[in-house]
Amino acid sequence: MVLVDHDDFSNIEVYETRVIQDVKSLRKFYAEINKTRKPGLPVPIIDFSKETVVLVCLGEQRGKKTARLSKIKETDNEVSIAVEILDEEQKGEITIQPLYFPFYLYKLPLIDKTIAFQKVGK
């Protein structure tokens, strides 16, 4: 899995994972997160004939978080991916925890299997 894009503000308020398999769906997601941005984030160029995109939106988070994805197991028809949410290291003392709505976009080689997500930790 390769991290393609990440930002701390997605406007998506709840935790969500999604598999994106075409350009139209990817553009629709970027149209959604770019509603309040001028200029908006550029849509990454993905070759959907060879790659699949995995989207992880962490929803509302107090303080900076990061998502780490790892493959748990693979069967003949399913791949299980763990989504671990980790606190980022803060410099200095912070008395107010700002709100973030981070998203992570990963690409992986095209597979003909179902992708299942398991949230680990917080």
Tab-separated table of N, CA and C in Angstrom:
chain	number	residue	atom	x	y	z
A	1	MET	N	0.848	-1.183	0.000
A	1	MET	CA	0.000	0.000	0.000
A	1	MET	C	0.886	1.236	0.000
A	2	VAL	N	0.533	2.169	-0.842
A	2	VAL	CA	1.297	3.398	-0.979
A	2	VAL	C	0.382	4.574	-0.669
A	3	LEU	N	0.823	5.465	0.229
A	3	LEU	CA	0.054	6.664	0.553
A	3	LEU	C	0.113	7.614	-0.635
A	4	VAL	N	-1.055	7.971	-1.168
A	4	VAL	CA	-1.143	8.845	-2.338
A	4	VAL	C	-1.436	10.278	-1.917
A	5	ASP	N	-2.326	10.446	-0.947
A	5	ASP	CA	-2.730	11.779	-0.510
A	5	ASP	C	-3.194	11.717	0.935
A	6	HIS	N	-3.053	12.852	1.618
A	6	HIS	CA	-3.460	12.968	3.021
A	6	HIS	C	-3.687	14.440	3.312
A	7	ASP	N	-4.698	14.718	4.102
A	7	ASP	CA	-4.918	16.086	4.557
A	7	ASP	C	-5.645	16.018	5.891
A	8	ASP	N	-5.480	17.056	6.703
A	8	ASP	CA	-6.087	17.076	8.038
A	8	ASP	C	-7.531	17.576	8.037
A	9	PHE	N	-8.020	18.075	6.903
A	9	PHE	CA	-9.374	18.625	6.863
A	9	PHE	C	-10.131	18.084	5.657
A	10	SER	N	-11.083	17.192	5.934
A	10	SER	CA	-11.836	16.567	4.849
A	10	SER	C	-13.311	16.965	4.830
A	11	ASN	N	-13.806	17.611	5.873
A	11	ASN	CA	-15.237	17.942	6.034
A	11	ASN	C	-16.091	16.707	6.276
A	12	ILE	N	-15.488	15.546	6.465
A	12	ILE	CA	-16.242	14.319	6.731
A	12	ILE	C	-16.164	14.068	8.234
A	13	GLU	N	-17.315	14.128	8.893
A	13	GLU	CA	-17.357	14.174	10.350
A	13	GLU	C	-17.378	12.822	11.043
A	14	VAL	N	-17.579	11.726	10.308
A	14	VAL	CA	-17.648	10.404	10.921
A	14	VAL	C	-16.599	9.486	10.298
A	15	TYR	N	-16.176	8.497	11.062
A	15	TYR	CA	-15.205	7.511	10.576
A	15	TYR	C	-15.803	6.750	9.399
A	16	GLU	N	-15.001	6.583	8.358
A	16	GLU	CA	-15.496	5.894	7.168
A	16	GLU	C	-14.319	5.310	6.390
A	17	THR	N	-14.519	4.116	5.858
A	17	THR	CA	-13.544	3.514	4.948
A	17	THR	C	-14.285	3.182	3.658
A	18	ARG	N	-13.539	3.262	2.570
A	18	ARG	CA	-14.186	3.039	1.284
A	18	ARG	C	-13.143	2.562	0.275
A	19	VAL	N	-13.559	1.712	-0.635
A	19	VAL	CA	-12.718	1.271	-1.740
A	19	VAL	C	-13.210	2.013	-2.976
A	20	ILE	N	-12.286	2.682	-3.669
A	20	ILE	CA	-12.630	3.443	-4.876
A	20	ILE	C	-12.007	2.729	-6.063
A	21	GLN	N	-12.839	2.420	-7.052
A	21	GLN	CA	-12.361	1.623	-8.183
A	21	GLN	C	-12.501	2.306	-9.534
A	22	ASP	N	-12.868	3.604	-9.531
A	22	ASP	CA	-12.972	4.305	-10.810
A	22	ASP	C	-12.730	5.802	-10.623
A	23	VAL	N	-12.390	6.462	-11.722
A	23	VAL	CA	-12.052	7.893	-11.702
A	23	VAL	C	-13.244	8.736	-11.265
A	24	LYS	N	-14.433	8.379	-11.712
A	24	LYS	CA	-15.643	9.151	-11.379
A	24	LYS	C	-15.846	9.213	-9.862
A	25	SER	N	-15.706	8.086	-9.179
A	25	SER	CA	-15.882	8.047	-7.719
A	25	SER	C	-14.790	8.849	-7.010
A	26	LEU	N	-13.573	8.781	-7.524
A	26	LEU	CA	-12.466	9.541	-6.932
A	26	LEU	C	-12.716	11.042	-7.089
A	27	ARG	N	-13.156	11.451	-8.266
A	27	ARG	CA	-13.459	12.876	-8.496
A	27	ARG	C	-14.609	13.347	-7.612
A	28	LYS	N	-15.590	12.480	-7.416
A	28	LYS	CA	-16.736	12.828	-6.560
A	28	LYS	C	-16.277	13.074	-5.121
A	29	PHE	N	-15.359	12.225	-4.611
A	29	PHE	CA	-14.830	12.427	-3.264
A	29	PHE	C	-14.088	13.758	-3.173
A	30	TYR	N	-13.240	14.047	-4.147
A	30	TYR	CA	-12.486	15.311	-4.121
A	30	TYR	C	-13.404	16.518	-4.277
A	31	ALA	N	-14.479	16.405	-5.036
A	31	ALA	CA	-15.452	17.493	-5.147
A	31	ALA	C	-16.071	17.764	-3.780
A	32	GLU	N	-16.316	16.693	-3.025
A	32	GLU	CA	-16.906	16.818	-1.684
A	32	GLU	C	-15.952	17.522	-0.717
A	33	ILE	N	-14.682	17.113	-0.704
A	33	ILE	CA	-13.751	17.713	0.268
A	33	ILE	C	-13.243	19.089	-0.177
A	34	ASN	N	-13.388	19.410	-1.459
A	34	ASN	CA	-12.921	20.706	-1.958
A	34	ASN	C	-13.991	21.796	-1.921
A	35	LYS	N	-15.177	21.491	-1.372
A	35	LYS	CA	-16.263	22.472	-1.321
A	35	LYS	C	-15.843	23.758	-0.621
A	36	THR	N	-15.038	23.645	0.423
A	36	THR	CA	-14.650	24.823	1.207
A	36	THR	C	-13.215	25.268	0.937
A	37	ARG	N	-12.601	24.763	-0.112
A	37	ARG	CA	-11.210	25.106	-0.436
A	37	ARG	C	-11.137	25.892	-1.738
A	38	LYS	N	-10.343	26.921	-1.722
A	38	LYS	CA	-10.022	27.655	-2.947
A	38	LYS	C	-8.542	27.930	-2.911
A	39	PRO	N	-7.696	27.386	-3.735
A	39	PRO	CA	-8.014	26.341	-4.697
A	39	PRO	C	-8.181	25.005	-3.993
A	40	GLY	N	-8.793	24.075	-4.640
A	40	GLY	CA	-9.009	22.754	-4.060
A	40	GLY	C	-7.783	21.875	-4.186
A	41	LEU	N	-7.817	20.747	-3.490
A	41	LEU	CA	-6.741	19.762	-3.619
A	41	LEU	C	-6.841	19.109	-4.998
A	42	PRO	N	-5.709	18.870	-5.649
A	42	PRO	CA	-5.770	18.213	-6.961
A	42	PRO	C	-6.143	16.736	-6.821
A	43	VAL	N	-6.891	16.223	-7.786
A	43	VAL	CA	-7.271	14.804	-7.802
A	43	VAL	C	-6.056	14.004	-8.269
A	44	PRO	N	-5.600	13.033	-7.463
A	44	PRO	CA	-4.444	12.224	-7.876
A	44	PRO	C	-4.747	11.422	-9.141
A	45	ILE	N	-3.711	11.198	-9.927
A	45	ILE	CA	-3.864	10.403	-11.151
A	45	ILE	C	-3.595	8.944	-10.801
A	46	ILE	N	-4.615	8.111	-10.987
A	46	ILE	CA	-4.545	6.688	-10.663
A	46	ILE	C	-4.879	5.894	-11.920
A	47	ASP	N	-4.121	4.850	-12.174
A	47	ASP	CA	-4.418	3.948	-13.285
A	47	ASP	C	-5.300	2.822	-12.739
A	48	PHE	N	-6.625	2.998	-12.873
A	48	PHE	CA	-7.563	2.038	-12.293
A	48	PHE	C	-7.568	0.694	-13.017
A	49	SER	N	-6.878	0.589	-14.131
A	49	SER	CA	-6.765	-0.715	-14.787
A	49	SER	C	-5.718	-1.577	-14.079
A	50	LYS	N	-4.873	-0.933	-13.248
A	50	LYS	CA	-3.824	-1.662	-12.534
A	50	LYS	C	-3.879	-1.487	-11.023
A	51	GLU	N	-4.625	-0.471	-10.544
A	51	GLU	CA	-4.608	-0.137	-9.108
A	51	GLU	C	-6.011	0.079	-8.561
A	52	THR	N	-6.117	-0.132	-7.266
A	52	THR	CA	-7.328	0.150	-6.494
A	52	THR	C	-6.959	1.194	-5.453
A	53	VAL	N	-7.915	2.028	-5.081
A	53	VAL	CA	-7.671	3.067	-4.087
A	53	VAL	C	-8.486	2.759	-2.835
A	54	VAL	N	-7.831	2.917	-1.689
A	54	VAL	CA	-8.477	2.725	-0.393
A	54	VAL	C	-8.502	4.084	0.305
A	55	LEU	N	-9.689	4.488	0.723
A	55	LEU	CA	-9.878	5.773	1.400
A	55	LEU	C	-10.222	5.522	2.859
A	56	VAL	N	-9.529	6.228	3.749
A	56	VAL	CA	-9.824	6.155	5.175
A	56	VAL	C	-10.042	7.579	5.672
A	57	CYS	N	-11.256	7.862	6.144
A	57	CYS	CA	-11.575	9.151	6.756
A	57	CYS	C	-11.725	8.887	8.252
A	58	LEU	N	-10.961	9.599	9.061
A	58	LEU	CA	-10.986	9.348	10.509
A	58	LEU	C	-12.129	10.046	11.224
A	59	GLY	N	-12.835	10.948	10.544
A	59	GLY	CA	-13.910	11.674	11.203
A	59	GLY	C	-13.341	12.729	12.137
A	60	GLU	N	-14.169	13.223	13.043
A	60	GLU	CA	-13.728	14.278	13.964
A	60	GLU	C	-12.709	13.736	14.952
A	61	GLN	N	-11.562	14.389	15.029
A	61	GLN	CA	-10.491	13.993	15.945
A	61	GLN	C	-10.028	15.212	16.728
A	62	ARG	N	-9.818	15.035	18.026
A	62	ARG	CA	-9.229	16.103	18.842
A	62	ARG	C	-7.728	15.877	18.863
A	63	GLY	N	-6.990	16.852	18.357
A	63	GLY	CA	-5.546	16.697	18.254
A	63	GLY	C	-5.196	15.942	16.985
A	64	LYS	N	-3.928	16.013	16.600
A	64	LYS	CA	-3.486	15.366	15.349
A	64	LYS	C	-3.404	13.866	15.521
A	65	LYS	N	-3.961	13.172	14.554
A	65	LYS	CA	-3.931	11.706	14.520
A	65	LYS	C	-3.357	11.277	13.174
A	66	THR	N	-2.911	10.049	13.126
A	66	THR	CA	-2.473	9.472	11.871
A	66	THR	C	-3.035	8.057	11.766
A	67	ALA	N	-3.256	7.619	10.547
A	67	ALA	CA	-3.785	6.269	10.330
A	67	ALA	C	-2.679	5.399	9.765
A	68	ARG	N	-2.568	4.201	10.308
A	68	ARG	CA	-1.605	3.234	9.778
A	68	ARG	C	-2.390	2.009	9.337
A	69	LEU	N	-2.215	1.647	8.081
A	69	LEU	CA	-2.907	0.492	7.528
A	69	LEU	C	-1.942	-0.673	7.398
A	70	SER	N	-2.443	-1.852	7.693
A	70	SER	CA	-1.630	-3.054	7.520
A	70	SER	C	-2.545	-4.223	7.162
A	71	LYS	N	-2.016	-5.109	6.341
A	71	LYS	CA	-2.793	-6.278	5.927
A	71	LYS	C	-2.752	-7.306	7.052
A	72	ILE	N	-3.921	-7.745	7.514
A	72	ILE	CA	-4.001	-8.732	8.588
A	72	ILE	C	-3.917	-10.136	8.013
A	73	LYS	N	-4.813	-10.398	7.068
A	73	LYS	CA	-4.816	-11.735	6.462
A	73	LYS	C	-5.423	-11.658	5.075
A	74	GLU	N	-5.144	-12.697	4.303
A	74	GLU	CA	-5.671	-12.770	2.949
A	74	GLU	C	-6.153	-14.192	2.695
A	75	THR	N	-7.396	-14.297	2.225
A	75	THR	CA	-7.949	-15.598	1.853
A	75	THR	C	-8.139	-15.602	0.337
A	76	ASP	N	-8.766	-16.643	-0.173
A	76	ASP	CA	-8.985	-16.747	-1.613
A	76	ASP	C	-9.893	-15.648	-2.158
A	77	ASN	N	-10.789	-15.122	-1.312
A	77	ASN	CA	-11.721	-14.113	-1.824
A	77	ASN	C	-11.809	-12.833	-0.993
A	78	GLU	N	-10.951	-12.682	0.043
A	78	GLU	CA	-11.019	-11.477	0.866
A	78	GLU	C	-9.647	-11.089	1.415
A	79	VAL	N	-9.429	-9.768	1.491
A	79	VAL	CA	-8.233	-9.215	2.124
A	79	VAL	C	-8.699	-8.392	3.320
A	80	SER	N	-8.149	-8.678	4.507
A	80	SER	CA	-8.498	-7.910	5.708
A	80	SER	C	-7.402	-6.896	5.991
A	81	ILE	N	-7.817	-5.634	6.156
A	81	ILE	CA	-6.874	-4.550	6.422
A	81	ILE	C	-7.211	-3.922	7.763
A	82	ALA	N	-6.193	-3.804	8.616
A	82	ALA	CA	-6.360	-3.151	9.916
A	82	ALA	C	-6.123	-1.659	9.744
A	83	VAL	N	-6.978	-0.846	10.361
A	83	VAL	CA	-6.818	0.604	10.373
A	83	VAL	C	-6.523	0.993	11.819
A	84	GLU	N	-5.294	1.385	12.086
A	84	GLU	CA	-4.877	1.768	13.433
A	84	GLU	C	-4.761	3.282	13.494
A	85	ILE	N	-5.421	3.900	14.479
A	85	ILE	CA	-5.389	5.353	14.642
A	85	ILE	C	-4.414	5.683	15.762
A	86	LEU	N	-3.396	6.461	15.423
A	86	LEU	CA	-2.326	6.779	16.368
A	86	LEU	C	-2.275	8.280	16.630
A	87	ASP	N	-1.924	8.640	17.872
A	87	ASP	CA	-1.701	10.055	18.202
A	87	ASP	C	-0.371	10.487	17.615
A	88	GLU	N	-0.348	11.684	17.016
A	88	GLU	CA	0.918	12.216	16.516
A	88	GLU	C	1.645	12.909	17.660
A	89	GLU	N	2.950	12.888	17.584
A	89	GLU	CA	3.808	13.532	18.581
A	89	GLU	C	3.567	15.039	18.549
A	90	GLN	N	3.304	15.632	19.705
A	90	GLN	CA	3.081	17.076	19.788
A	90	GLN	C	4.333	17.755	20.344
A	91	LYS	N	4.686	18.894	19.768
A	91	LYS	CA	5.837	19.661	20.252
A	91	LYS	C	5.331	20.696	21.244
A	92	GLY	N	5.932	20.721	22.423
A	92	GLY	CA	5.523	21.682	23.436
A	92	GLY	C	4.229	21.271	24.120
A	93	GLU	N	3.767	22.134	25.007
A	93	GLU	CA	2.547	21.837	25.759
A	93	GLU	C	1.358	22.478	25.065
A	94	ILE	N	0.332	21.688	24.814
A	94	ILE	CA	-0.857	22.197	24.138
A	94	ILE	C	-2.020	22.145	25.121
A	95	THR	N	-2.646	23.315	25.341
A	95	THR	CA	-3.762	23.362	26.267
A	95	THR	C	-5.104	23.213	25.563
A	96	ILE	N	-5.157	23.595	24.293
A	96	ILE	CA	-6.389	23.467	23.519
A	96	ILE	C	-6.140	22.456	22.409
A	97	GLN	N	-7.008	21.450	22.344
A	97	GLN	CA	-6.886	20.427	21.298
A	97	GLN	C	-7.713	20.870	20.091
A	98	PRO	N	-7.064	21.265	18.995
A	98	PRO	CA	-7.843	21.640	17.814
A	98	PRO	C	-8.549	20.427	17.206
A	99	LEU	N	-9.604	20.699	16.438
A	99	LEU	CA	-10.347	19.626	15.766
A	99	LEU	C	-9.789	19.408	14.373
A	100	TYR	N	-9.650	18.134	14.021
A	100	TYR	CA	-9.194	17.749	12.697
A	100	TYR	C	-10.176	16.739	12.125
A	101	PHE	N	-10.223	16.654	10.798
A	101	PHE	CA	-11.057	15.681	10.087
A	101	PHE	C	-10.185	15.049	9.002
A	102	PRO	N	-9.160	14.272	9.408
A	102	PRO	CA	-8.172	13.792	8.438
A	102	PRO	C	-8.683	12.687	7.524
A	103	PHE	N	-8.080	12.648	6.325
A	103	PHE	CA	-8.318	11.534	5.421
A	103	PHE	C	-6.982	11.044	4.879
A	104	TYR	N	-6.967	9.769	4.518
A	104	TYR	CA	-5.786	9.112	3.951
A	104	TYR	C	-6.229	8.343	2.723
A	105	LEU	N	-5.488	8.510	1.635
A	105	LEU	CA	-5.795	7.838	0.385
A	105	LEU	C	-4.598	6.969	0.003
A	106	TYR	N	-4.833	5.663	-0.071
A	106	TYR	CA	-3.771	4.705	-0.404
A	106	TYR	C	-4.102	4.022	-1.720
A	107	LYS	N	-3.060	3.663	-2.464
A	107	LYS	CA	-3.292	2.838	-3.650
A	107	LYS	C	-2.592	1.504	-3.441
A	108	LEU	N	-3.186	0.473	-4.028
A	108	LEU	CA	-2.599	-0.851	-3.963
A	108	LEU	C	-2.847	-1.538	-5.289
A	109	PRO	N	-2.065	-2.555	-5.613
A	109	PRO	CA	-2.273	-3.249	-6.883
A	109	PRO	C	-3.700	-3.784	-6.982
A	110	LEU	N	-4.235	-3.768	-8.175
A	110	LEU	CA	-5.594	-4.240	-8.427
A	110	LEU	C	-5.728	-5.705	-8.027
A	111	ILE	N	-6.727	-5.987	-7.204
A	111	ILE	CA	-6.986	-7.365	-6.774
A	111	ILE	C	-8.457	-7.669	-7.002
A	112	ASP	N	-8.749	-8.912	-7.275
A	112	ASP	CA	-10.123	-9.330	-7.509
A	112	ASP	C	-10.673	-9.996	-6.244
A	113	LYS	N	-10.569	-9.264	-5.136
A	113	LYS	CA	-11.036	-9.776	-3.843
A	113	LYS	C	-11.775	-8.665	-3.112
A	114	THR	N	-12.601	-9.062	-2.174
A	114	THR	CA	-13.279	-8.111	-1.314
A	114	THR	C	-12.279	-7.579	-0.300
A	115	ILE	N	-12.351	-6.274	-0.019
A	115	ILE	CA	-11.476	-5.677	0.991
A	115	ILE	C	-12.326	-5.375	2.216
A	116	ALA	N	-11.912	-5.929	3.363
A	116	ALA	CA	-12.624	-5.706	4.625
A	116	ALA	C	-11.712	-4.904	5.549
A	117	PHE	N	-12.300	-3.956	6.277
A	117	PHE	CA	-11.531	-3.100	7.190
A	117	PHE	C	-11.872	-3.415	8.621
A	118	GLN	N	-10.850	-3.403	9.477
A	118	GLN	CA	-11.056	-3.572	10.913
A	118	GLN	C	-10.362	-2.430	11.628
A	119	LYS	N	-11.156	-1.665	12.364
A	119	LYS	CA	-10.608	-0.534	13.116
A	119	LYS	C	-9.930	-1.079	14.372
A	120	VAL	N	-8.687	-0.643	14.588
A	120	VAL	CA	-7.900	-1.102	15.733
A	120	VAL	C	-7.632	0.099	16.633
A	121	GLY	N	-7.764	-0.070	17.934
A	121	GLY	CA	-7.441	1.023	18.856
A	121	GLY	C	-8.609	1.945	19.068
A	122	LYS	N	-8.317	3.262	19.109
A	122	LYS	CA	-9.304	4.276	19.482
A	122	LYS	C	-10.446	4.395	18.514
